CSV table of C-alpha atoms in Angstrom, one decimal:
chain,number,residue,atom,x,y,z
K,1,UNK,CA,44.5,-108.9,-90.6
K,2,UNK,CA,41.1,-107.3,-90.4
K,3,UNK,CA,42.7,-103.9,-89.5
K,4,UNK,CA,44.9,-103.0,-92.5
K,5,UNK,CA,45.3,-99.4,-91.1
K,6,UNK,CA,47.2,-100.7,-88.1
K,7,UNK,CA,50.8,-100.5,-89.1
K,8,UNK,CA,52.0,-103.2,-86.7
K,9,UNK,CA,49.4,-105.8,-87.9
K,10,UNK,CA,50.0,-104.8,-91.6
K,11,UNK,CA,53.8,-105.2,-91.1
K,12,UNK,CA,53.5,-108.7,-89.5
K,13,UNK,CA,50.9,-109.9,-92.0
K,14,UNK,CA,53.3,-108.9,-94.9
K,15,UNK,CA,56.4,-110.1,-93.2
K,16,UNK,CA,55.0,-113.5,-92.3
K,17,UNK,CA,53.3,-113.8,-95.7
K,18,UNK,CA,49.9,-114.6,-94.2
K,19,UNK,CA,48.1,-114.2,-97.5
K,20,UNK,CA,50.4,-116.6,-99.2
K,21,UNK,CA,50.6,-119.4,-96.6
K,22,UNK,CA,47.4,-119.1,-94.6
K,23,UNK,CA,45.2,-121.4,-96.8
K,24,UNK,CA,47.9,-124.1,-96.8
K,25,UNK,CA,48.4,-123.9,-93.1
K,26,UNK,CA,44.6,-124.0,-92.4
K,27,UNK,CA,44.1,-127.1,-94.6
K,28,UNK,CA,46.9,-128.9,-92.8
K,29,UNK,CA,45.6,-128.2,-89.3
K,30,UNK,CA,42.0,-129.0,-90.2
K,31,UNK,CA,43.0,-132.3,-91.8
K,32,UNK,CA,45.1,-133.3,-88.7
K,33,UNK,CA,42.1,-132.3,-86.6
K,34,UNK,CA,39.9,-134.7,-88.5
K,35,UNK,CA,42.4,-137.5,-88.7
K,36,UNK,CA,43.1,-137.4,-85.0
K,37,UNK,CA,39.4,-136.8,-84.0
K,38,UNK,CA,40.3,-133.6,-82.1
K,39,UNK,CA,38.0,-130.7,-81.3
K,40,UNK,CA,40.1,-127.5,-81.4
K,41,UNK,CA,38.7,-124.3,-80.0
K,42,UNK,CA,38.9,-121.2,-82.2
K,43,UNK,CA,41.6,-119.8,-79.9
K,44,UNK,CA,43.8,-122.9,-80.1
K,45,UNK,CA,43.2,-123.2,-83.9
K,46,UNK,CA,44.4,-119.7,-84.6
K,47,UNK,CA,47.3,-119.9,-82.3
K,48,UNK,CA,48.4,-123.1,-84.1
K,49,UNK,CA,47.7,-121.4,-87.4
K,50,UNK,CA,50.0,-118.4,-86.6
K,51,UNK,CA,52.8,-120.7,-85.4
K,52,UNK,CA,52.5,-122.9,-88.5
K,53,UNK,CA,52.5,-119.9,-90.9
K,54,UNK,CA,55.6,-118.5,-89.1
K,55,UNK,CA,57.4,-121.8,-89.5
K,56,UNK,CA,56.4,-122.2,-93.2
K,57,UNK,CA,57.6,-118.7,-93.9
K,58,UNK,CA,60.9,-119.5,-92.4
K,59,UNK,CA,61.3,-122.8,-94.2
K,60,UNK,CA,60.4,-121.2,-97.6
K,61,UNK,CA,62.9,-118.4,-97.1
K,62,UNK,CA,65.6,-121.0,-96.6
K,63,UNK,CA,66.2,-120.6,-92.9
K,64,UNK,CA,65.9,-124.3,-91.9
K,65,UNK,CA,66.4,-125.6,-88.3
K,66,UNK,CA,70.1,-126.6,-87.8
K,67,UNK,CA,71.4,-128.9,-85.1
K,68,UNK,CA,68.3,-128.7,-83.0
K,69,UNK,CA,66.9,-131.9,-81.4
K,70,UNK,CA,64.4,-132.6,-78.6
K,71,UNK,CA,63.5,-136.1,-79.7
K,72,UNK,CA,62.5,-138.3,-76.8
K,73,UNK,CA,63.2,-142.0,-76.7
K,74,UNK,CA,59.5,-142.8,-77.2
K,75,UNK,CA,57.1,-141.6,-79.9
K,76,UNK,CA,54.5,-139.6,-77.9
K,77,UNK,CA,51.1,-138.3,-79.0
K,78,UNK,CA,52.4,-134.7,-79.3
K,79,UNK,CA,54.8,-135.8,-81.9
K,80,UNK,CA,52.0,-137.7,-83.6
K,81,UNK,CA,50.0,-134.5,-83.7
K,82,UNK,CA,52.9,-132.5,-85.2
K,83,UNK,CA,53.8,-135.3,-87.7
K,84,UNK,CA,50.2,-135.5,-88.9
K,85,UNK,CA,50.2,-131.7,-89.6
K,86,UNK,CA,53.5,-131.8,-91.5
K,87,UNK,CA,52.4,-134.9,-93.5
K,88,UNK,CA,49.8,-132.6,-95.1
K,89,UNK,CA,52.6,-130.2,-96.1
K,90,UNK,CA,55.2,-132.5,-97.5
K,91,UNK,CA,54.0,-132.1,-101.1
K,92,UNK,CA,54.2,-128.3,-100.8
K,93,UNK,CA,57.3,-127.5,-98.8
K,94,UNK,CA,60.5,-129.1,-97.8
K,95,UNK,CA,60.2,-130.5,-94.3
K,96,UNK,CA,62.9,-132.3,-92.3
K,97,UNK,CA,62.6,-134.2,-89.0
K,98,UNK,CA,64.2,-131.3,-87.1
K,99,UNK,CA,61.3,-129.0,-88.1
K,100,UNK,CA,58.8,-131.4,-86.8
K,101,UNK,CA,60.7,-131.7,-83.6
K,102,UNK,CA,60.8,-127.9,-83.3
K,103,UNK,CA,57.0,-127.7,-83.8
K,104,UNK,CA,56.4,-130.5,-81.3
K,105,UNK,CA,58.5,-128.8,-78.6
K,106,UNK,CA,56.7,-125.5,-79.2
K,107,UNK,CA,53.2,-127.0,-79.1
K,108,UNK,CA,54.1,-128.9,-75.9
K,109,UNK,CA,54.6,-125.5,-74.3
K,110,UNK,CA,51.1,-124.3,-75.3
K,111,UNK,CA,48.2,-124.9,-73.0
K,112,UNK,CA,46.1,-126.5,-75.8
K,113,UNK,CA,42.8,-128.0,-74.7
K,114,UNK,CA,43.7,-131.3,-76.4
K,115,UNK,CA,43.6,-134.8,-75.0
K,116,UNK,CA,47.2,-135.4,-75.9
K,117,UNK,CA,50.4,-136.6,-74.2
K,118,UNK,CA,52.5,-134.7,-71.6
K,119,UNK,CA,49.5,-134.3,-69.4
K,120,UNK,CA,47.8,-136.3,-66.7
K,121,UNK,CA,44.9,-137.2,-69.0
K,122,UNK,CA,46.3,-140.6,-69.8
K,123,UNK,CA,46.6,-141.4,-66.1
K,124,UNK,CA,44.2,-143.8,-64.4
K,125,UNK,CA,44.1,-141.4,-61.4
K,126,UNK,CA,43.4,-138.4,-63.7
K,127,UNK,CA,40.3,-140.2,-65.1
K,128,UNK,CA,39.4,-141.4,-61.6
K,129,UNK,CA,39.6,-137.9,-60.1
K,130,UNK,CA,37.3,-136.5,-62.8
K,131,UNK,CA,34.8,-139.3,-62.2
K,132,UNK,CA,35.0,-138.9,-58.5
K,133,UNK,CA,34.2,-135.1,-58.9
K,134,UNK,CA,31.3,-135.8,-61.2
K,135,UNK,CA,29.8,-138.4,-58.9
K,136,UNK,CA,30.0,-136.0,-55.9
K,137,UNK,CA,28.3,-133.2,-57.9
K,138,UNK,CA,25.7,-135.7,-59.2
K,139,UNK,CA,24.3,-136.1,-55.6
K,140,UNK,CA,23.8,-132.3,-55.3
K,141,UNK,CA,21.8,-132.1,-58.5
K,142,UNK,CA,20.1,-135.5,-58.1
K,143,UNK,CA,21.0,-136.5,-61.7
K,144,UNK,CA,23.6,-138.8,-63.1
K,145,UNK,CA,26.3,-136.7,-64.6
K,146,UNK,CA,28.6,-139.7,-65.0
K,147,UNK,CA,26.4,-141.0,-67.8
K,148,UNK,CA,27.2,-137.9,-69.9
K,149,UNK,CA,30.2,-139.0,-71.9
K,150,UNK,CA,30.3,-135.6,-73.7
K,151,UNK,CA,30.7,-133.8,-70.3
K,152,UNK,CA,33.5,-136.2,-69.3
K,153,UNK,CA,35.3,-135.5,-72.6
K,154,UNK,CA,34.9,-131.7,-72.4
K,155,UNK,CA,35.9,-131.6,-68.7
K,156,UNK,CA,39.0,-133.8,-69.4
K,157,UNK,CA,40.1,-131.4,-72.2
K,158,UNK,CA,39.5,-128.3,-70.1
K,159,UNK,CA,41.4,-129.6,-67.0
K,160,UNK,CA,44.2,-130.9,-69.2
K,161,UNK,CA,44.7,-127.4,-70.6
K,162,UNK,CA,44.3,-126.0,-67.0
K,163,UNK,CA,47.0,-128.4,-65.8
K,164,UNK,CA,49.5,-127.2,-68.4
K,165,UNK,CA,48.5,-123.6,-67.8
K,166,UNK,CA,49.0,-123.6,-64.1
K,167,UNK,CA,52.2,-125.8,-64.2
K,168,UNK,CA,53.7,-123.1,-66.4
K,169,UNK,CA,52.7,-120.3,-64.1
K,170,UNK,CA,49.9,-118.8,-66.3
K,171,UNK,CA,46.5,-117.9,-64.8
K,172,UNK,CA,43.2,-117.8,-66.6
K,173,UNK,CA,41.1,-114.6,-66.5
K,174,UNK,CA,37.4,-115.5,-66.9
K,175,UNK,CA,35.4,-112.5,-68.3
K,176,UNK,CA,32.2,-114.2,-67.3
K,177,UNK,CA,33.1,-114.8,-63.6
K,178,UNK,CA,31.1,-112.0,-62.0
K,179,UNK,CA,28.0,-112.7,-64.1
K,180,UNK,CA,28.3,-116.4,-63.4
K,181,UNK,CA,28.6,-115.8,-59.7
K,182,UNK,CA,25.6,-113.5,-59.8
K,183,UNK,CA,23.2,-115.6,-61.9
K,184,UNK,CA,24.3,-119.0,-60.6
K,185,UNK,CA,25.3,-118.3,-57.1
K,186,UNK,CA,24.0,-121.5,-55.6
K,187,UNK,CA,25.6,-123.6,-58.4
K,188,UNK,CA,28.9,-121.8,-58.0
K,189,UNK,CA,29.0,-122.6,-54.3
K,190,UNK,CA,28.3,-126.3,-55.0
K,191,UNK,CA,31.3,-126.5,-57.4
K,192,UNK,CA,33.4,-124.4,-55.1
K,193,UNK,CA,32.6,-126.6,-52.1
K,194,UNK,CA,33.7,-129.7,-54.0
K,195,UNK,CA,36.6,-128.4,-56.1
K,196,UNK,CA,39.0,-129.8,-53.6
K,197,UNK,CA,38.5,-133.2,-55.2
K,198,UNK,CA,40.1,-132.0,-58.4
K,199,UNK,CA,42.7,-129.9,-56.5
K,200,UNK,CA,43.8,-132.8,-54.3
K,201,UNK,CA,43.7,-135.4,-57.0
K,202,UNK,CA,45.7,-133.4,-59.6
K,203,UNK,CA,47.8,-131.3,-57.2
K,204,UNK,CA,46.4,-128.0,-58.6
K,205,UNK,CA,45.1,-124.8,-57.0
K,206,UNK,CA,42.0,-123.8,-59.0
K,207,UNK,CA,40.8,-120.2,-58.7
K,208,UNK,CA,37.3,-118.8,-59.1
K,209,UNK,CA,37.9,-118.2,-62.8
K,210,UNK,CA,38.6,-121.9,-63.4
K,211,UNK,CA,35.7,-122.9,-61.1
K,212,UNK,CA,33.3,-120.8,-63.2
K,213,UNK,CA,34.4,-122.5,-66.4
K,214,UNK,CA,33.9,-125.9,-64.8
K,215,UNK,CA,30.5,-124.8,-63.7
K,216,UNK,CA,29.6,-123.9,-67.3
K,217,UNK,CA,30.4,-127.5,-68.4
K,218,UNK,CA,28.2,-128.9,-65.6
K,219,UNK,CA,25.2,-126.6,-66.3
K,220,UNK,CA,25.5,-127.4,-70.1
K,221,UNK,CA,25.4,-131.1,-69.3
K,222,UNK,CA,22.3,-130.7,-67.1
K,223,UNK,CA,20.5,-128.8,-69.9
K,224,UNK,CA,21.6,-131.5,-72.4
K,225,UNK,CA,20.2,-134.1,-70.1
K,226,UNK,CA,16.8,-132.5,-70.0
K,227,UNK,CA,16.5,-132.8,-73.8
K,228,UNK,CA,18.5,-135.9,-74.6
K,229,UNK,CA,16.9,-138.2,-72.0
K,230,UNK,CA,13.3,-137.2,-72.4
K,231,UNK,CA,11.1,-135.7,-75.1
K,232,UNK,CA,7.4,-135.7,-74.1
K,233,UNK,CA,4.8,-137.3,-76.4
K,234,UNK,CA,2.0,-134.9,-77.1
K,235,UNK,CA,-1.5,-135.7,-78.4
K,236,UNK,CA,-3.5,-132.8,-79.8
K,237,UNK,CA,-7.3,-133.0,-79.8
K,238,UNK,CA,-9.9,-130.6,-81.2
K,239,UNK,CA,-13.6,-130.8,-81.8
K,240,UNK,CA,-13.8,-128.0,-84.2
K,241,UNK,CA,-12.1,-129.7,-87.1
K,242,UNK,CA,-8.7,-131.0,-88.3
K,243,UNK,CA,-7.7,-127.6,-89.7
K,244,UNK,CA,-7.7,-126.0,-86.2
K,245,UNK,CA,-6.1,-129.0,-84.7
K,246,UNK,CA,-3.3,-129.0,-87.2
K,247,UNK,CA,-2.8,-125.3,-86.7
K,248,UNK,CA,-2.5,-125.8,-82.9
K,249,UNK,CA,-0.1,-128.6,-83.4
K,250,UNK,CA,2.1,-126.4,-85.7
K,251,UNK,CA,2.3,-123.7,-83.0
K,252,UNK,CA,3.2,-126.3,-80.3
K,253,UNK,CA,5.9,-127.7,-82.5
K,254,UNK,CA,7.3,-124.2,-83.2
K,255,UNK,CA,7.5,-123.2,-79.5
K,256,UNK,CA,8.5,-126.5,-77.8
K,257,UNK,CA,10.7,-129.5,-78.2
K,258,UNK,CA,8.1,-132.3,-78.2
K,259,UNK,CA,7.1,-135.4,-80.1
K,260,UNK,CA,3.7,-134.8,-81.6
K,261,UNK,CA,2.0,-138.2,-81.6
K,262,UNK,CA,-1.1,-137.2,-83.6
K,263,UNK,CA,-3.9,-134.8,-84.1
K,264,UNK,CA,-7.4,-136.3,-83.5
K,265,UNK,CA,-11.0,-135.5,-82.6
K,266,UNK,CA,-12.1,-135.8,-79.0
K,267,UNK,CA,-14.1,-138.9,-79.6
K,268,UNK,CA,-11.0,-140.7,-81.0
K,269,UNK,CA,-9.0,-139.8,-77.9
K,270,UNK,CA,-9.6,-142.9,-75.9
K,271,UNK,CA,-8.6,-145.1,-78.8
K,272,UNK,CA,-5.4,-143.2,-79.3
K,273,UNK,CA,-4.5,-143.4,-75.6
K,274,UNK,CA,-5.1,-147.2,-75.7
K,275,UNK,CA,-2.7,-147.7,-78.6
K,276,UNK,CA,-0.1,-145.0,-78.2
K,277,UNK,CA,2.3,-143.8,-75.5
K,278,UNK,CA,1.1,-140.3,-74.6
K,279,UNK,CA,2.5,-138.0,-71.9
K,280,UNK,CA,0.2,-135.0,-72.3
K,281,UNK,CA,-3.0,-134.1,-74.1
K,282,UNK,CA,-3.4,-130.5,-75.3
K,283,UNK,CA,-6.9,-129.7,-76.4
K,284,UNK,CA,-9.0,-126.8,-77.6
K,285,UNK,CA,-12.0,-127.9,-75.5
K,286,UNK,CA,-12.1,-129.1,-71.9
K,287,UNK,CA,-11.7,-132.8,-71.6
K,288,UNK,CA,-11.2,-135.3,-68.8
K,289,UNK,CA,-8.7,-138.1,-68.7
K,290,UNK,CA,-7.7,-140.3,-65.8
K,291,UNK,CA,-4.7,-141.8,-67.7
K,292,UNK,CA,-2.6,-138.7,-68.6
K,293,UNK,CA,-2.8,-135.0,-67.8
K,294,UNK,CA,-4.7,-132.7,-70.1
K,295,UNK,CA,-4.4,-129.0,-70.8
K,296,UNK,CA,-7.1,-126.8,-72.4
K,297,UNK,CA,-5.8,-123.9,-74.6
K,298,UNK,CA,-7.0,-121.5,-77.2
K,299,UNK,CA,-6.7,-122.3,-80.9
K,300,UNK,CA,-4.3,-119.4,-81.3
K,301,UNK,CA,-1.9,-119.8,-78.4
K,302,UNK,CA,-1.8,-116.8,-76.0
K,303,UNK,CA,1.1,-115.9,-73.8
K,304,UNK,CA,-0.8,-117.4,-70.9
K,305,UNK,CA,-1.3,-120.6,-72.9
K,306,UNK,CA,2.4,-120.8,-73.7
K,307,UNK,CA,3.3,-120.3,-70.0
K,308,UNK,CA,1.0,-123.0,-68.9
K,309,UNK,CA,2.3,-125.4,-71.5
K,310,UNK,CA,5.9,-124.6,-70.6
K,311,UNK,CA,5.1,-125.2,-66.9
K,312,UNK,CA,3.4,-128.5,-67.6
K,313,UNK,CA,6.3,-129.7,-69.7
K,314,UNK,CA,8.8,-128.7,-67.0
K,315,UNK,CA,6.9,-130.8,-64.5
K,316,UNK,CA,7.0,-133.7,-66.9
K,317,UNK,CA,10.8,-133.3,-67.4
K,318,UNK,CA,11.4,-133.1,-63.7
K,319,UNK,CA,9.5,-136.3,-63.0
K,320,UNK,CA,11.5,-138.2,-65.6
K,321,UNK,CA,15.1,-137.0,-64.7
K,322,UNK,CA,16.7,-139.9,-62.8
K,323,UNK,CA,17.1,-139.2,-59.1
K,324,UNK,CA,20.2,-140.5,-57.3
K,325,UNK,CA,18.5,-142.2,-54.3
K,326,UNK,CA,20.3,-145.0,-52.5
K,327,UNK,CA,18.8,-147.6,-54.8
K,328,UNK,CA,20.0,-145.7,-57.8
K,329,UNK,CA,23.4,-145.3,-56.2
K,330,UNK,CA,23.6,-149.0,-55.8
K,331,UNK,CA,23.0,-149.5,-59.5
K,332,UNK,CA,25.5,-147.0,-60.7
K,333,UNK,CA,28.0,-149.8,-61.4
K,334,UNK,CA,25.7,-150.9,-64.2
K,335,UNK,CA,26.7,-147.7,-66.1
K,336,UNK,CA,30.0,-149.4,-66.9
K,337,UNK,CA,30.6,-152.5,-69.0
K,338,UNK,CA,33.3,-154.9,-67.8
K,339,UNK,CA,35.1,-157.6,-69.7
K,340,UNK,CA,35.7,-161.1,-68.3
K,341,UNK,CA,39.4,-160.2,-67.9
K,342,UNK,CA,38.5,-157.1,-65.9
K,343,UNK,CA,36.2,-159.2,-63.7
K,344,UNK,CA,39.0,-161.7,-63.0
K,345,UNK,CA,41.5,-158.9,-62.4
K,346,UNK,CA,39.1,-157.3,-59.9
K,347,UNK,CA,38.5,-160.4,-57.9
K,348,UNK,CA,42.2,-161.2,-57.9
K,349,UNK,CA,43.0,-157.9,-56.2
K,350,UNK,CA,41.8,-158.9,-52.8
K,351,UNK,CA,42.4,-162.2,-50.9
K,352,UNK,CA,41.7,-163.4,-47.4
K,353,UNK,CA,45.3,-162.9,-46.2
K,354,UNK,CA,45.0,-159.2,-47.1
K,355,UNK,CA,42.0,-158.6,-44.9
K,356,UNK,CA,42.4,-157.8,-41.2
K,357,UNK,CA,39.4,-157.2,-38.9
K,358,UNK,CA,39.3,-155.2,-35.7
K,359,UNK,CA,42.9,-153.8,-35.9
K,360,UNK,CA,43.8,-151.7,-32.9
K,361,UNK,CA,45.5,-148.5,-33.9
K,362,UNK,CA,46.1,-145.0,-32.5
K,363,UNK,CA,45.4,-142.6,-35.5
K,364,UNK,CA,44.8,-142.5,-39.2
K,365,UNK,CA,48.5,-142.7,-40.1
K,366,UNK,CA,48.7,-146.1,-38.3
K,367,UNK,CA,45.6,-147.1,-40.1
K,368,UNK,CA,47.1,-146.5,-43.5
K,369,UNK,CA,50.3,-148.2,-42.4
K,370,UNK,CA,48.3,-151.3,-41.2
K,371,UNK,CA,46.6,-151.5,-44.6
K,372,UNK,CA,49.7,-150.8,-46.6
K,373,UNK,CA,51.9,-153.3,-44.7
K,374,UNK,CA,49.6,-156.1,-45.9
K,375,UNK,CA,50.7,-155.2,-49.4
K,376,UNK,CA,54.3,-154.6,-48.5
K,377,UNK,CA,54.8,-158.0,-46.8
K,378,UNK,CA,53.6,-159.7,-49.9
K,379,UNK,CA,55.8,-157.6,-52.1
K,380,UNK,CA,53.0,-155.9,-53.9
K,381,UNK,CA,54.4,-152.4,-53.2
K,382,UNK,CA,57.6,-150.8,-52.1
K,383,UNK,CA,58.3,-148.9,-48.8
K,384,UNK,CA,58.2,-145.7,-50.8
K,385,UNK,CA,54.6,-146.4,-52.0
K,386,UNK,CA,53.5,-146.8,-48.4
K,387,UNK,CA,55.1,-143.5,-47.3
K,388,UNK,CA,53.5,-141.7,-50.3
K,389,UNK,CA,50.0,-142.8,-49.3
K,390,UNK,CA,50.5,-141.1,-46.0
K,391,UNK,CA,52.3,-138.0,-47.4
K,392,UNK,CA,49.5,-137.4,-49.9
K,393,UNK,CA,47.0,-137.1,-47.1
K,394,UNK,CA,49.3,-134.8,-45.1
K,395,UNK,CA,49.8,-132.6,-48.2
K,396,UNK,CA,46.3,-132.5,-49.6
K,397,UNK,CA,44.0,-133.4,-46.7
K,398,UNK,CA,41.6,-136.3,-46.2
K,399,UNK,CA,40.4,-136.6,-49.8
K,400,UNK,CA,40.8,-140.4,-49.7
K,401,UNK,CA,37.8,-140.6,-47.4
K,402,UNK,CA,35.3,-141.4,-50.1
K,403,UNK,CA,32.2,-142.7,-48.3
K,404,UNK,CA,30.8,-142.7,-44.7
K,405,UNK,CA,33.4,-144.5,-42.6
K,406,UNK,CA,35.5,-145.6,-45.6
K,407,UNK,CA,38.9,-144.4,-46.8
K,408,UNK,CA,40.7,-145.6,-50.0
K,409,UNK,CA,44.5,-144.9,-49.6
K,410,UNK,CA,46.6,-144.9,-52.8
K,411,UNK,CA,49.5,-143.2,-54.5
K,412,UNK,CA,50.9,-142.9,-58.0
K,413,UNK,CA,51.8,-146.3,-59.6
K,414,UNK,CA,55.3,-144.7,-60.3
K,415,UNK,CA,55.8,-144.5,-56.5
K,416,UNK,CA,56.2,-148.2,-56.2
K,417,UNK,CA,53.5,-150.6,-57.5
K,418,UNK,CA,55.1,-154.0,-58.0
K,419,UNK,CA,51.9,-156.0,-58.6
K,420,UNK,CA,48.2,-154.9,-58.6
K,421,UNK,CA,46.6,-155.7,-55.2
K,422,UNK,CA,44.1,-154.4,-52.6
K,423,UNK,CA,44.1,-154.7,-48.9
K,424,UNK,CA,41.4,-154.0,-46.3
K,425,UNK,CA,41.5,-153.2,-42.6
K,426,UNK,CA,38.5,-152.8,-40.3
K,427,UNK,CA,39.5,-150.8,-37.3
K,428,UNK,CA,38.7,-151.8,-33.7
K,429,UNK,CA,38.0,-148.2,-32.9
K,430,UNK,CA,37.2,-145.7,-35.7
K,431,UNK,CA,39.5,-142.8,-36.3
K,432,UNK,CA,39.1,-139.3,-37.8
K,433,UNK,CA,40.9,-138.1,-40.9
K,434,UNK,CA,41.0,-134.4,-40.1
K,435,UNK,CA,37.8,-132.4,-40.7
K,436,UNK,CA,35.7,-134.5,-43.0
K,437,UNK,CA,32.0,-135.1,-43.4
K,438,UNK,CA,32.4,-138.9,-43.5
K,439,UNK,CA,34.3,-139.2,-40.2
K,440,UNK,CA,34.9,-141.3,-38.3
K,441,UNK,CA,36.5,-143.9,-40.5
K,442,UNK,CA,36.0,-147.6,-39.7
K,443,UNK,CA,37.4,-149.2,-42.9
K,444,UNK,CA,40.7,-148.4,-44.6
K,445,UNK,CA,41.7,-149.9,-48.0
K,446,UNK,CA,45.1,-149.7,-49.6
K,447,UNK,CA,45.0,-149.8,-53.3
K,448,UNK,CA,47.9,-150.4,-55.7
K,449,UNK,CA,47.2,-150.8,-59.4
K,450,UNK,CA,48.8,-150.1,-62.8
K,451,UNK,CA,48.1,-147.0,-64.8
K,452,UNK,CA,46.0,-148.7,-67.6
K,453,UNK,CA,42.4,-148.3,-68.8
K,454,UNK,CA,41.6,-151.8,-67.5
K,455,UNK,CA,42.4,-150.8,-64.0
K,456,UNK,CA,40.7,-147.4,-64.4
K,457,UNK,CA,37.4,-149.3,-64.9
K,458,UNK,CA,38.2,-151.5,-62.0
K,459,UNK,CA,38.8,-148.5,-59.7
K,460,UNK,CA,35.6,-146.8,-60.8
K,461,UNK,CA,33.7,-150.0,-59.9
K,462,UNK,CA,35.5,-150.3,-56.6
K,463,UNK,CA,34.7,-146.7,-55.6
K,464,UNK,CA,31.1,-147.1,-56.6
K,465,UNK,CA,30.8,-150.2,-54.4
K,466,UNK,CA,32.5,-148.7,-51.4
K,467,UNK,CA,29.7,-146.1,-51.3
K,468,UNK,CA,26.9,-148.7,-51.3
K,469,UNK,CA,25.0,-149.0,-48.0
K,470,UNK,CA,25.0,-152.8,-48.2
K,471,UNK,CA,28.8,-152.8,-48.4
K,472,UNK,CA,29.2,-150.6,-45.3
K,473,UNK,CA,26.7,-152.9,-43.5
K,474,UNK,CA,28.6,-156.0,-44.6
K,475,UNK,CA,31.9,-154.5,-43.3
K,476,UNK,CA,30.3,-153.7,-40.0
K,477,UNK,CA,28.8,-157.1,-39.4
K,478,UNK,CA,31.6,-159.3,-41.0
K,479,UNK,CA,33.0,-161.9,-38.6
K,480,UNK,CA,35.7,-163.1,-40.9
K,481,UNK,CA,37.5,-162.1,-44.1
K,482,UNK,CA,35.6,-164.7,-46.2
K,483,UNK,CA,32.3,-162.8,-45.6
K,484,UNK,CA,33.8,-159.7,-47.3
K,485,UNK,CA,35.3,-161.8,-50.1
K,486,UNK,CA,31.9,-163.4,-50.7
K,487,UNK,CA,30.3,-160.0,-50.9
K,488,UNK,CA,32.5,-159.0,-53.8
K,489,UNK,CA,32.2,-162.4,-55.5
K,490,UNK,CA,28.4,-162.6,-55.3
K,491,UNK,CA,27.0,-159.1,-55.1
K,492,UNK,CA,28.9,-157.3,-57.8
K,493,UNK,CA,27.0,-156.8,-61.1
K,494,UNK,CA,29.0,-157.6,-64.2
K,495,UNK,CA,26.7,-156.6,-67.1
K,496,UNK,CA,28.9,-158.2,-69.8
K,497,UNK,CA,27.9,-161.7,-68.6
């Protein structure tokens, strides 16, 4: 539309009556975007806009859909999206249900980065796979990426679009791939090394272009974390007068993201430190402070002054970013809030008769069978679910080995979950699950849960606990099933209580 001399574009714009219907279509999509709390990219917005203008043009010219129906038995969220858009048009054009169904079917075939139906996003295991990936990456960067809800939201939207794109045979070309690999070679390798978690969990093959986009989300989160979690408190001191002190403070505020506590004379400094939380003193004269670091700069900041301040602030930020040591890892369950119902459901998953210690087996397949049979005998799962737990490892590799010596076997709830349950088998002799860094495996758990948000939280907690050193030590030393049950009952934090 911005190239009127191009005859093809001019013809399409005139034929589809872009000028006549564009504003109407834009308003409809934007209102739907707001009502459903969506975040459409520019690309997705304009693709929808073109589709909607085309459909409005056809409707207004009297060429209505005839005898077309794709309606499903249940009202899904794609249909909700389409209905919301056409609700905004009902006062302007004649819309019938078949038109909405046609729009729904067309939108379902587009790889929109939306958290809507017809995707794995609503699945417990989709959410679990994303969290598993972020938790693994967190240990490389020594920061807690799981606490960034915005990262999780963006990553879910991106991978949902990726899922649709790859399932329909379309590949993504990332124009920033080479530059990303060059500038962030170490970061790219970290993501590349752990991308198998997403590939195995979602049954996708992610190329380097997709990997680079995922890395962009991770790096953006890391930068957000530096600013969101910590803004240093700065005290400015000056012996020459308040004018120079305020002038220095203005320059600091212009160049850096800091919280300026106050501007004071040097003799007032000790009083300020006693009453205020100060991270750094920046002064125009040399001063000594045993409480907080101090930096001497010129009244008019030079390039050298700016570099020294920047370096000092970076050190302060690095010292405040949470590090994922073992103790922090043990407290990661506190990031999630659990209801009383979720606590009850969690504790009901495992019972003494579904725990076997020192089981003698030959290989990892027999280990999964031993754990799965404990659920099968109690009619918690079907035979098909047991077979699927093994087949998934054969197909995707040992991704179920989630901690040193611990494997969590599972399959899709649709493969045969009859009732939520968990079983645990400690092996007499550890076995290897292919080539995996956490080999050999001593403990195998079989997990069968429903595909609901409640059990998503429960699984996240379970996976966090299985990585804790004290859990692994408890498993190794346990003399009876009750010891393991007591661990879950007494050691688990439930912040909602």
